[in-house]
Amino acid sequence: MISGGSLLDVLNYEKYKDLNSSQWNIYYADERCSQDHLNYKGSLPFLGFLESKVFRMKTELKLDECILDYSMVLKNVTIDVCLLGIGDDGHICSLFPEIPELKSRENVIAVYNENVVSPQRVTITLKFINNHIKDLYFIVPSKEGRIKKTFKPHSSILESCIKNNIESSSEVVSYQQHNGDVLDESDNEIEEENFNTEDNNLNSDIYQYSDMDTYHNSSVTSSNLQTEPPKNFEDDGEFDKLIKDSEISKSYFDKNFFRNRIELMFSDFFNTFESRKYVKKIRKMCSENLESLSVSYMDIESFSDDMLRLLNLYPEIVIQIMDTALDNVVKNYFPNYNYIKPKVHVRIVDLPVLENIRSLRNNHLNKLVRIRGVVTRRTGVFPLYFIIKFTCMKCQAVFGPFVANSTKPTHCFECQSKGPFVVNSAETIYKDFQKLTIQEVPGTVPAGTLPRSKEVLLYYDLIDCAKPGEEVEITGIYKNNFNVALNIKNGFPVFFTVIEAVSIDKDVGKLELTEEDIKEIKRFSKRANVKNLIINSIAPSICGHSEIKRAIALSLFSGVAKEKNNHRIRGDINVLLLGDPGTAKSQFLRYIEKTSHRAVLATGQGASGVGLTATVRKDPVVKEWTLEGGALVLADKGICLIDEFDKMNEHDRTSIHEAMEQQSISISKAGIVATLHARCSVVAAANPIRGRYNSSLTFAQNVNLSDPILSRFDILCVVKDTIDVKEDEVMADFVLSSHRGKKKENSSIVDHTFLRKYIMYARNNTKPFISNINIEKISHLYSDLRKESMSSGLPITVRHIESIIRISEAFARMELRDYVTLEDIDEAISTSLDSFMGAQKYAISKNMKKSF
């Protein structure tokens, strides 16, 4: 148990950090009710050395509530070691001489003394000292930084309860239970002496210290005690009144006591919440040399409704106060951490409501919001004024500092002139700044509308945390900015809105599933013939084309990407649909767009190479080149759909070679050198050169695509519009039934919403691996296909072996298996053969079907 005052100057000593304090419980003998002069706050440096549980007196509560709370804390508690300071008037704890409360029979009481700092206090009683403390020590340092022989407790305190004998040492006056005589008041003062304590140790196995020369000006004397009662603004009653105000005014934050009290509340939150949860996070943050701490919005809500209310009303101000509180707590635990990271920052996470970018309105201004989107553009890093100093051009005086965006000085403080003033670049402090543009996630944009976008401002360690194409979730403050350039141009004020990021989460994009959804998904995966059920459920409004539906299902489930030693092998399956007009190729692409959790659709005629990959563009505000991602970048971790693939020129098709195989896009333009992710499947649709597919010609003669681009497609689906009387009748009946609304219910078709959930769950939670594989079988197949490809005009490369592996993994994912079976590999080989043979001349295809 510890008290406050001069004792804290002795305790705040770095040597204590070597103590094993994991089993300690720290209690307080007394506490001041003024939140600006708390013993707890003064003891934070000492607590920073320890790994102990702390039980503080919560004097921010009502007085009777605080007394009741700490009485319950101390119930059945025995203190092994109690360290107390002694005031110059002989008081211990907050038990002042001659007060009637000395005879109290309670354990915790309230006392009032108008002649000291914080007149209202809460303290333990003499009854508690005698009945619940084993070893009691009084320790007070002198002004010269050494331990002095202290004043004895005032005789009125001794007469009331303590029946102890005094054993003086150079460091401590120790009171131990003894039947000695009551001291006379004439013995109240002992001559003060200074002692060098280098070789002396405290009479305890736990607390040891030496060399007290670091404690200068640490003793409390009557000359530096506040003798006047605190002013009204320090009254806790006024704070309680302000904090409970139905409409808290922003002007309240101009009062120092109001800001200090809020800062203390957050310091308490960081130090005590849930078994010191955030103390552990702070230690981890500092061990990794980070400068930000993630704080859960829900944790603040459970800790204090008042703190949450303030955060919701004035997030910008409150987060600044939280940063200050965190900075102080970090300094208590790691005093030199500011040399590594001058400032630390709070990152608010777990905001409960997710807003759409298009739903942000005026009522969201200056409030915390949480949005999700895809990064489409990113600027470079620029300096931004933070703390400004000005130079007077007349007298060359430098004055300031001024906070950026505050009022500019109107006159010089030296020569009193009205300027001109210029910014002193040498003494002005800057902070780093970057701007992102995020766009609504593809697939969430309402039909018939363009995707909305919003600019996001990044500061400090949030800079460069996201690249174009990445899907992110941003928590930030929705603000409006004044555009000076547009104001000059238009002649009236022009405002635009931005989001000042507080935290960024890149682990997003996963479909949220309930426990019931997961149970249903696992139940469905156990059904017999689940693969055929899934394939038949692809584009149920399109009749036939089972090969295309199988290829699309495989692309939706995809294989598993492998990465080792910075070398990445893609797991996504690329599909090319080539065939006659009117065979529903574009309709299949539209179905994928509606089914995949993330899909971007582009057309060959309307998309250029940079539109598919990436480009640099000059930002109209900062006048700098910015990086902007194209369709393949925006489809990262999803599917990129390209219709009319054959209409693209050769140069544009060549630009996507890297994206289709290495799944990255390298760009080097306008001084920007960067590599963007394009980890997506590519499903493209194309038409033959002559309008219809000619089976008497090779595949290469039917399509205007080069060998390098064809080898990057895992599955080639040739769609031929052949004349077959029976199939044509079935097709006509299917189309007419669809238009009449009399389509028969098919129990083998899975609901579209459930299928989306099933695909997402399989992609996120299933990573099949291959343990048994018939290497000889696949090697012979590869060798035979290579021979056939020499006459077919369709190249077979090593990539096709990898395609078989990817397809087998996709089949395993359809059944939510973590392993690939021989049956999966056989089905993958069959799919690859069908793809290869379907692209051959009729005669060659017929012979191959006999051979394979």
mmCIF file of C-alpha atoms in Angstrom, residues 246-576:
data_model
loop_
_atom_site.group_PDB
_atom_site.id
_atom_site.type_symbol
_atom_site.label_atom_id
_atom_site.label_comp_id
_atom_site.label_asym_id
_atom_site.label_seq_id
_atom_site.Cartn_x
_atom_site.Cartn_y
_atom_site.Cartn_z
ATOM 1 C CA SER A 246 -27.562 16.961 -22.643
ATOM 2 C CA GLU A 247 -25.771 19.161 -25.192
ATOM 3 C CA ILE A 248 -22.060 19.219 -24.408
ATOM 4 C CA SER A 249 -20.609 22.369 -25.908
ATOM 5 C CA LYS A 250 -17.354 22.333 -27.835
ATOM 6 C CA SER A 251 -16.264 25.290 -25.692
ATOM 7 C CA TYR A 252 -16.033 22.979 -22.660
ATOM 8 C CA PHE A 253 -12.781 21.643 -24.116
ATOM 9 C CA ASP A 254 -11.244 25.109 -23.758
ATOM 10 C CA LYS A 255 -11.282 24.586 -19.980
ATOM 11 C CA ASN A 256 -8.058 22.954 -18.831
ATOM 12 C CA PHE A 257 -9.705 21.062 -15.999
ATOM 13 C CA PHE A 258 -12.220 19.552 -18.435
ATOM 14 C CA ARG A 259 -9.526 18.329 -20.836
ATOM 15 C CA ASN A 260 -7.344 17.102 -17.957
ATOM 16 C CA ARG A 261 -10.201 15.134 -16.465
ATOM 17 C CA ILE A 262 -10.964 13.476 -19.798
ATOM 18 C CA GLU A 263 -7.280 12.738 -20.284
ATOM 19 C CA LEU A 264 -7.190 11.093 -16.863
ATOM 20 C CA MET A 265 -10.241 8.990 -17.725
ATOM 21 C CA PHE A 266 -8.488 7.652 -20.811
ATOM 22 C CA SER A 267 -5.246 7.101 -18.881
ATOM 23 C CA ASP A 268 -7.251 5.066 -16.408
ATOM 24 C CA PHE A 269 -8.796 3.170 -19.326
ATOM 25 C CA PHE A 270 -5.383 2.294 -20.778
ATOM 26 C CA ASN A 271 -4.008 1.235 -17.372
ATOM 27 C CA THR A 272 -6.894 -0.733 -15.917
ATOM 28 C CA PHE A 273 -9.300 -2.010 -18.583
ATOM 29 C CA GLU A 274 -9.903 -5.775 -18.459
ATOM 30 C CA SER A 275 -6.910 -6.981 -16.463
ATOM 31 C CA ARG A 276 -4.671 -4.325 -18.013
ATOM 32 C CA LYS A 277 -5.402 -5.497 -21.553
ATOM 33 C CA TYR A 278 -4.098 -2.293 -23.085
ATOM 34 C CA VAL A 279 -0.957 -2.283 -20.943
ATOM 35 C CA LYS A 280 -0.040 -5.569 -22.625
ATOM 36 C CA LYS A 281 -0.839 -4.087 -26.028
ATOM 37 C CA ILE A 282 1.303 -1.036 -25.220
ATOM 38 C CA ARG A 283 4.222 -3.264 -24.254
ATOM 39 C CA LYS A 284 3.807 -5.184 -27.519
ATOM 40 C CA MET A 285 3.581 -1.932 -29.493
ATOM 41 C CA CYS A 286 6.805 -0.627 -27.986
ATOM 42 C CA SER A 287 8.632 -3.926 -28.389
ATOM 43 C CA GLU A 288 7.890 -3.744 -32.136
ATOM 44 C CA ASN A 289 8.776 -0.023 -32.358
ATOM 45 C CA LEU A 290 5.298 0.908 -33.598
ATOM 46 C CA GLU A 291 3.659 4.293 -33.172
ATOM 47 C CA SER A 292 -0.036 3.455 -33.009
ATOM 48 C CA LEU A 293 -2.319 1.452 -30.739
ATOM 49 C CA SER A 294 -5.625 -0.043 -31.885
ATOM 50 C CA VAL A 295 -8.418 0.735 -29.421
ATOM 51 C CA SER A 296 -11.781 -0.970 -29.734
ATOM 52 C CA TYR A 297 -14.827 1.280 -29.875
ATOM 53 C CA MET A 298 -16.753 -1.439 -28.014
ATOM 54 C CA ASP A 299 -14.164 -1.444 -25.191
ATOM 55 C CA ILE A 300 -14.666 2.297 -24.691
ATOM 56 C CA GLU A 301 -18.414 1.732 -24.611
ATOM 57 C CA SER A 302 -18.139 -0.945 -21.923
ATOM 58 C CA PHE A 303 -15.719 1.175 -19.856
ATOM 59 C CA SER A 304 -17.579 4.499 -19.770
ATOM 60 C CA ASP A 305 -20.723 5.853 -21.421
ATOM 61 C CA ASP A 306 -19.447 9.404 -20.897
ATOM 62 C CA MET A 307 -16.218 8.701 -22.763
ATOM 63 C CA LEU A 308 -18.133 7.133 -25.635
ATOM 64 C CA ARG A 309 -20.543 10.053 -25.797
ATOM 65 C CA LEU A 310 -17.697 12.552 -26.019
ATOM 66 C CA LEU A 311 -16.023 10.471 -28.729
ATOM 67 C CA ASN A 312 -19.215 10.408 -30.781
ATOM 68 C CA LEU A 313 -19.828 14.150 -30.395
ATOM 69 C CA TYR A 314 -16.308 15.519 -30.949
ATOM 70 C CA PRO A 315 -14.114 12.711 -32.312
ATOM 71 C CA GLU A 316 -11.307 14.956 -33.554
ATOM 72 C CA ILE A 317 -10.776 16.667 -30.176
ATOM 73 C CA VAL A 318 -11.248 13.512 -28.116
ATOM 74 C CA ILE A 319 -8.836 11.469 -30.247
ATOM 75 C CA GLN A 320 -6.215 14.200 -29.734
ATOM 76 C CA ILE A 321 -6.773 13.892 -25.971
ATOM 77 C CA MET A 322 -6.527 10.102 -26.262
ATOM 78 C CA ASP A 323 -3.210 10.508 -28.086
ATOM 79 C CA THR A 324 -1.924 12.683 -25.232
ATOM 80 C CA ALA A 325 -3.128 10.195 -22.612
ATOM 81 C CA LEU A 326 -1.518 7.316 -24.508
ATOM 82 C CA ASP A 327 1.696 9.297 -24.853
ATOM 83 C CA ASN A 328 1.818 9.831 -21.077
ATOM 84 C CA VAL A 329 1.100 6.179 -20.328
ATOM 85 C CA VAL A 330 3.801 5.048 -22.759
ATOM 86 C CA LYS A 331 6.306 7.431 -21.144
ATOM 87 C CA ASN A 332 5.495 5.944 -17.741
ATOM 88 C CA TYR A 333 6.328 2.444 -18.952
ATOM 89 C CA PHE A 334 9.089 3.358 -21.413
ATOM 90 C CA PRO A 335 10.527 6.793 -20.498
ATOM 91 C CA ASN A 336 12.889 6.901 -23.493
ATOM 92 C CA TYR A 337 10.418 5.705 -26.119
ATOM 93 C CA ASN A 338 9.923 9.261 -27.390
ATOM 94 C CA TYR A 339 13.449 9.060 -28.829
ATOM 95 C CA ILE A 340 12.235 6.189 -31.037
ATOM 96 C CA LYS A 341 8.739 7.492 -31.816
ATOM 97 C CA PRO A 342 8.195 11.151 -30.860
ATOM 98 C CA LYS A 343 4.416 10.737 -30.988
ATOM 99 C CA VAL A 344 2.108 7.771 -30.549
ATOM 100 C CA HIS A 345 -1.429 7.619 -31.863
ATOM 101 C CA VAL A 346 -4.713 5.915 -31.060
ATOM 102 C CA ARG A 347 -6.470 3.981 -33.837
ATOM 103 C CA ILE A 348 -10.198 3.494 -33.221
ATOM 104 C CA VAL A 349 -11.454 0.153 -34.573
ATOM 105 C CA ASP A 350 -14.627 -1.979 -34.368
ATOM 106 C CA LEU A 351 -17.064 0.852 -35.092
ATOM 107 C CA PRO A 352 -20.407 -1.005 -35.099
ATOM 108 C CA VAL A 353 -22.087 0.639 -38.132
ATOM 109 C CA LEU A 354 -20.727 0.218 -41.674
ATOM 110 C CA GLU A 355 -21.842 3.059 -43.949
ATOM 111 C CA ASN A 356 -22.031 3.026 -47.743
ATOM 112 C CA ILE A 357 -19.959 5.669 -49.504
ATOM 113 C CA ARG A 358 -23.062 6.919 -51.313
ATOM 114 C CA SER A 359 -25.029 7.211 -48.046
ATOM 115 C CA LEU A 360 -22.723 9.799 -46.404
ATOM 116 C CA ARG A 361 -24.678 12.991 -45.770
ATOM 117 C CA ASN A 362 -24.543 16.286 -43.893
ATOM 118 C CA ASN A 363 -25.446 14.657 -40.570
ATOM 119 C CA HIS A 364 -22.240 12.587 -40.780
ATOM 120 C CA LEU A 365 -19.995 15.666 -40.901
ATOM 121 C CA ASN A 366 -17.376 15.807 -38.124
ATOM 122 C CA LYS A 367 -18.434 12.370 -36.895
ATOM 123 C CA LEU A 368 -16.725 8.994 -36.917
ATOM 124 C CA VAL A 369 -17.740 6.865 -39.899
ATOM 125 C CA ARG A 370 -16.746 3.426 -41.132
ATOM 126 C CA ILE A 371 -16.784 2.695 -44.856
ATOM 127 C CA ARG A 372 -15.539 -0.016 -47.186
ATOM 128 C CA GLY A 373 -14.153 0.403 -50.680
ATOM 129 C CA VAL A 374 -11.437 -0.369 -53.196
ATOM 130 C CA VAL A 375 -8.414 1.908 -53.477
ATOM 131 C CA THR A 376 -8.332 3.296 -57.011
ATOM 132 C CA ARG A 377 -5.728 6.048 -56.695
ATOM 133 C CA ARG A 378 -2.847 6.943 -54.403
ATOM 134 C CA THR A 379 -0.730 10.093 -54.351
ATOM 135 C CA GLY A 380 2.849 10.444 -53.217
ATOM 136 C CA VAL A 381 3.838 11.582 -49.719
ATOM 137 C CA PHE A 382 3.897 15.345 -49.156
ATOM 138 C CA PRO A 383 4.779 17.585 -46.193
ATOM 139 C CA LEU A 384 1.917 19.430 -44.537
ATOM 140 C CA TYR A 385 2.153 22.365 -42.139
ATOM 141 C CA PHE A 386 1.668 21.236 -38.557
ATOM 142 C CA ILE A 387 3.238 23.834 -36.238
ATOM 143 C CA ILE A 388 4.046 27.093 -38.029
ATOM 144 C CA LYS A 389 6.483 29.880 -37.190
ATOM 145 C CA PHE A 390 6.505 33.206 -39.030
ATOM 146 C CA THR A 391 9.257 35.698 -39.844
ATOM 147 C CA CYS A 392 8.519 39.415 -39.871
ATOM 148 C CA MET A 393 10.023 40.837 -43.061
ATOM 149 C CA LYS A 394 10.576 44.240 -41.437
ATOM 150 C CA CYS A 395 12.486 43.340 -38.272
ATOM 151 C CA GLN A 396 13.336 39.679 -39.085
ATOM 152 C CA ALA A 397 11.825 38.556 -35.766
ATOM 153 C CA VAL A 398 10.677 34.935 -35.612
ATOM 154 C CA PHE A 399 7.501 34.341 -33.645
ATOM 155 C CA GLY A 400 5.160 31.470 -33.045
ATOM 156 C CA PRO A 401 4.415 28.646 -32.922
ATOM 157 C CA PHE A 402 0.915 28.634 -34.410
ATOM 158 C CA VAL A 403 -1.138 25.537 -35.080
ATOM 159 C CA ALA A 404 -1.879 25.001 -38.763
ATOM 160 C CA ASN A 405 -5.308 26.250 -39.898
ATOM 161 C CA SER A 406 -5.482 28.610 -36.906
ATOM 162 C CA THR A 407 -5.731 32.393 -37.144
ATOM 163 C CA LYS A 408 -2.761 34.031 -38.825
ATOM 164 C CA PRO A 409 -0.993 36.716 -36.701
ATOM 165 C CA THR A 410 -2.075 40.288 -37.458
ATOM 166 C CA HIS A 411 0.960 42.135 -36.101
ATOM 167 C CA CYS A 412 4.593 41.509 -35.185
ATOM 168 C CA PHE A 413 5.244 40.941 -31.494
ATOM 169 C CA GLU A 414 8.589 42.770 -31.727
ATOM 170 C CA CYS A 415 8.121 45.831 -33.951
ATOM 171 C CA GLN A 416 4.294 45.880 -33.828
ATOM 172 C CA SER A 417 4.123 46.207 -37.615
ATOM 173 C CA LYS A 418 1.358 44.559 -39.611
ATOM 174 C CA GLY A 419 3.680 42.594 -41.799
ATOM 175 C CA PRO A 420 4.374 41.257 -44.258
ATOM 176 C CA PHE A 421 4.955 37.840 -42.670
ATOM 177 C CA VAL A 422 6.383 34.734 -44.317
ATOM 178 C CA VAL A 423 6.511 31.167 -43.084
ATOM 179 C CA ASN A 424 9.855 30.306 -41.512
ATOM 180 C CA SER A 425 10.494 26.984 -43.236
ATOM 181 C CA ALA A 426 13.491 26.104 -41.071
ATOM 182 C CA GLU A 427 11.620 26.270 -37.752
ATOM 183 C CA THR A 428 8.190 25.177 -38.982
ATOM 184 C CA ILE A 429 7.247 21.600 -38.119
ATOM 185 C CA TYR A 430 5.661 19.460 -40.822
ATOM 186 C CA LYS A 431 3.790 16.185 -40.826
ATOM 187 C CA ASP A 432 3.577 13.657 -43.656
ATOM 188 C CA PHE A 433 0.434 13.554 -45.727
ATOM 189 C CA GLN A 434 -0.976 11.266 -48.424
ATOM 190 C CA LYS A 435 -4.283 11.048 -50.218
ATOM 191 C CA LEU A 436 -6.197 7.962 -51.365
ATOM 192 C CA THR A 437 -9.275 7.686 -53.520
ATOM 193 C CA ILE A 438 -11.537 4.782 -52.648
ATOM 194 C CA GLN A 439 -14.431 3.564 -54.756
ATOM 195 C CA GLU A 440 -17.439 1.427 -53.942
ATOM 196 C CA VAL A 441 -16.697 -2.285 -54.052
ATOM 197 C CA PRO A 442 -17.625 -3.823 -57.422
ATOM 198 C CA GLY A 443 -20.736 -5.907 -56.996
ATOM 199 C CA THR A 444 -22.265 -3.598 -54.375
ATOM 200 C CA VAL A 445 -23.083 -0.756 -56.776
ATOM 201 C CA PRO A 446 -26.859 -0.483 -57.383
ATOM 202 C CA ALA A 447 -27.952 -1.304 -60.920
ATOM 203 C CA GLY A 448 -28.028 1.620 -63.305
ATOM 204 C CA THR A 449 -25.730 3.833 -61.218
ATOM 205 C CA LEU A 450 -22.087 4.757 -61.428
ATOM 206 C CA PRO A 451 -19.779 3.749 -58.553
ATOM 207 C CA ARG A 452 -19.199 6.581 -56.070
ATOM 208 C CA SER A 453 -15.778 7.484 -54.733
ATOM 209 C CA LYS A 454 -14.392 9.463 -51.802
ATOM 210 C CA GLU A 455 -11.010 10.956 -50.991
ATOM 211 C CA VAL A 456 -9.241 9.810 -47.818
ATOM 212 C CA LEU A 457 -6.442 11.685 -46.036
ATOM 213 C CA LEU A 458 -3.663 9.654 -44.398
ATOM 214 C CA TYR A 459 -1.176 10.851 -41.779
ATOM 215 C CA TYR A 460 1.725 9.357 -39.814
ATOM 216 C CA ASP A 461 2.034 5.557 -39.950
ATOM 217 C CA LEU A 462 -1.118 5.117 -42.058
ATOM 218 C CA ILE A 463 0.804 6.395 -45.081
ATOM 219 C CA ASP A 464 1.489 3.729 -47.740
ATOM 220 C CA CYS A 465 -0.597 1.168 -45.860
ATOM 221 C CA ALA A 466 -2.801 0.477 -48.901
ATOM 222 C CA LYS A 467 -2.160 0.118 -52.623
ATOM 223 C CA PRO A 468 -4.508 0.696 -55.566
ATOM 224 C CA GLY A 469 -6.673 -2.383 -56.032
ATOM 225 C CA GLU A 470 -6.779 -3.385 -52.366
ATOM 226 C CA GLU A 471 -10.120 -3.568 -50.629
ATOM 227 C CA VAL A 472 -9.969 -1.705 -47.331
ATOM 228 C CA GLU A 473 -12.209 -0.719 -44.470
ATOM 229 C CA ILE A 474 -11.592 2.803 -43.223
ATOM 230 C CA THR A 475 -12.635 4.332 -39.920
ATOM 231 C CA GLY A 476 -12.259 8.080 -39.994
ATOM 232 C CA ILE A 477 -13.740 11.514 -39.446
ATOM 233 C CA TYR A 478 -15.984 12.802 -42.231
ATOM 234 C CA LYS A 479 -14.957 16.421 -42.820
ATOM 235 C CA ASN A 480 -15.528 19.217 -45.309
ATOM 236 C CA ASN A 481 -12.681 21.219 -46.807
ATOM 237 C CA PHE A 482 -12.649 24.613 -48.463
ATOM 238 C CA ASN A 483 -11.288 24.631 -52.016
ATOM 239 C CA VAL A 484 -9.453 27.928 -52.504
ATOM 240 C CA ALA A 485 -8.753 27.366 -56.211
ATOM 241 C CA LEU A 486 -12.402 26.734 -57.053
ATOM 242 C CA ASN A 487 -13.455 29.682 -54.904
ATOM 243 C CA ILE A 488 -11.235 32.030 -56.926
ATOM 244 C CA LYS A 489 -12.454 30.500 -60.175
ATOM 245 C CA ASN A 490 -16.179 30.550 -59.400
ATOM 246 C CA GLY A 491 -16.343 33.593 -57.150
ATOM 247 C CA PHE A 492 -18.209 31.824 -54.339
ATOM 248 C CA PRO A 493 -17.245 29.336 -51.603
ATOM 249 C CA VAL A 494 -16.837 25.772 -52.827
ATOM 250 C CA PHE A 495 -16.585 22.906 -50.352
ATOM 251 C CA PHE A 496 -15.741 19.253 -50.844
ATOM 252 C CA THR A 497 -15.869 16.381 -48.380
ATOM 253 C CA VAL A 498 -13.045 14.074 -47.361
ATOM 254 C CA ILE A 499 -12.463 11.403 -44.744
ATOM 255 C CA GLU A 500 -9.537 11.871 -42.379
ATOM 256 C CA ALA A 501 -8.495 8.299 -41.657
ATOM 257 C CA VAL A 502 -8.191 7.169 -38.043
ATOM 258 C CA SER A 503 -7.588 3.484 -38.804
ATOM 259 C CA ILE A 504 -7.400 1.239 -41.865
ATOM 260 C CA ASP A 505 -8.196 -2.476 -41.926
ATOM 261 C CA LYS A 506 -7.108 -4.486 -44.963
ATOM 262 C CA ASP A 507 -8.457 -7.822 -43.698
ATOM 263 C CA VAL A 508 -11.890 -7.278 -45.241
ATOM 264 C CA GLY A 509 -13.967 -8.483 -48.151
ATOM 265 C CA LYS A 510 -15.102 -11.710 -46.543
ATOM 266 C CA LEU A 511 -18.797 -12.494 -46.597
ATOM 267 C CA GLU A 512 -20.183 -12.465 -43.080
ATOM 268 C CA LEU A 513 -21.758 -15.814 -42.292
ATOM 269 C CA THR A 514 -23.891 -16.791 -39.328
ATOM 270 C CA GLU A 515 -23.420 -20.036 -37.424
ATOM 271 C CA GLU A 516 -26.588 -21.323 -39.077
ATOM 272 C CA ASP A 517 -25.129 -20.526 -42.518
ATOM 273 C CA ILE A 518 -21.945 -22.436 -41.700
ATOM 274 C CA LYS A 519 -23.919 -25.453 -40.464
ATOM 275 C CA GLU A 520 -25.997 -25.451 -43.658
ATOM 276 C CA ILE A 521 -22.855 -25.117 -45.809
ATOM 277 C CA LYS A 522 -21.163 -28.077 -44.095
ATOM 278 C CA ARG A 523 -24.372 -30.114 -44.354
ATOM 279 C CA PHE A 524 -24.600 -29.382 -48.090
ATOM 280 C CA SER A 525 -20.959 -30.386 -48.669
ATOM 281 C CA LYS A 526 -21.762 -33.911 -47.404
ATOM 282 C CA ARG A 527 -24.425 -34.482 -50.074
ATOM 283 C CA ALA A 528 -23.755 -37.057 -52.746
ATOM 284 C CA ASN A 529 -22.703 -35.719 -56.135
ATOM 285 C CA VAL A 530 -22.263 -32.198 -54.747
ATOM 286 C CA LYS A 531 -19.999 -31.228 -57.657
ATOM 287 C CA ASN A 532 -22.722 -31.839 -60.237
ATOM 288 C CA LEU A 533 -25.227 -29.951 -58.086
ATOM 289 C CA ILE A 534 -22.952 -26.910 -58.095
ATOM 290 C CA ILE A 535 -22.197 -27.117 -61.831
ATOM 291 C CA ASN A 536 -25.898 -27.465 -62.713
ATOM 292 C CA SER A 537 -26.668 -24.407 -60.558
ATOM 293 C CA ILE A 538 -24.375 -22.150 -62.611
ATOM 294 C CA ALA A 539 -26.453 -19.773 -64.783
ATOM 295 C CA PRO A 540 -29.695 -21.803 -64.502
ATOM 296 C CA SER A 541 -31.406 -19.427 -66.932
ATOM 297 C CA ILE A 542 -29.140 -20.743 -69.726
ATOM 298 C CA CYS A 543 -29.934 -24.130 -71.209
ATOM 299 C CA GLY A 544 -27.135 -26.611 -71.886
ATOM 300 C CA HIS A 545 -23.449 -25.691 -72.226
ATOM 301 C CA SER A 546 -22.392 -27.985 -69.377
ATOM 302 C CA GLU A 547 -18.685 -27.609 -70.304
ATOM 303 C CA ILE A 548 -18.870 -23.835 -69.920
ATOM 304 C CA LYS A 549 -20.742 -24.125 -66.618
ATOM 305 C CA ARG A 550 -18.102 -26.502 -65.311
ATOM 306 C CA ALA A 551 -15.313 -24.118 -66.345
ATOM 307 C CA ILE A 552 -17.068 -21.173 -64.672
ATOM 308 C CA ALA A 553 -17.629 -23.177 -61.471
ATOM 309 C CA LEU A 554 -13.935 -24.077 -61.383
ATOM 310 C CA SER A 555 -12.967 -20.434 -61.894
ATOM 311 C CA LEU A 556 -15.294 -19.315 -59.078
ATOM 312 C CA PHE A 557 -13.856 -21.847 -56.614
ATOM 313 C CA SER A 558 -10.284 -21.535 -57.924
ATOM 314 C CA GLY A 559 -7.144 -23.351 -56.815
ATOM 315 C CA VAL A 560 -4.673 -22.498 -54.056
ATOM 316 C CA ALA A 561 -1.898 -19.950 -54.588
ATOM 317 C CA LYS A 562 1.566 -21.051 -53.469
ATOM 318 C CA GLU A 563 4.283 -18.722 -52.306
ATOM 319 C CA LYS A 564 7.781 -19.732 -51.291
ATOM 320 C CA ASN A 565 10.977 -17.695 -51.105
ATOM 321 C CA ASN A 566 9.206 -14.676 -52.621
ATOM 322 C CA HIS A 567 8.162 -16.763 -55.626
ATOM 323 C CA ARG A 568 4.423 -16.964 -56.201
ATOM 324 C CA ILE A 569 2.491 -19.493 -58.276
ATOM 325 C CA ARG A 570 -1.041 -18.412 -59.036
ATOM 326 C CA GLY A 571 -4.034 -20.436 -57.928
ATOM 327 C CA ASP A 572 -6.681 -18.594 -59.941
ATOM 328 C CA ILE A 573 -8.099 -20.316 -63.018
ATOM 329 C CA ASN A 574 -8.334 -18.340 -66.276
ATOM 330 C CA VAL A 575 -11.063 -19.250 -68.777
ATOM 331 C CA LEU A 576 -11.576 -18.243 -72.423
#
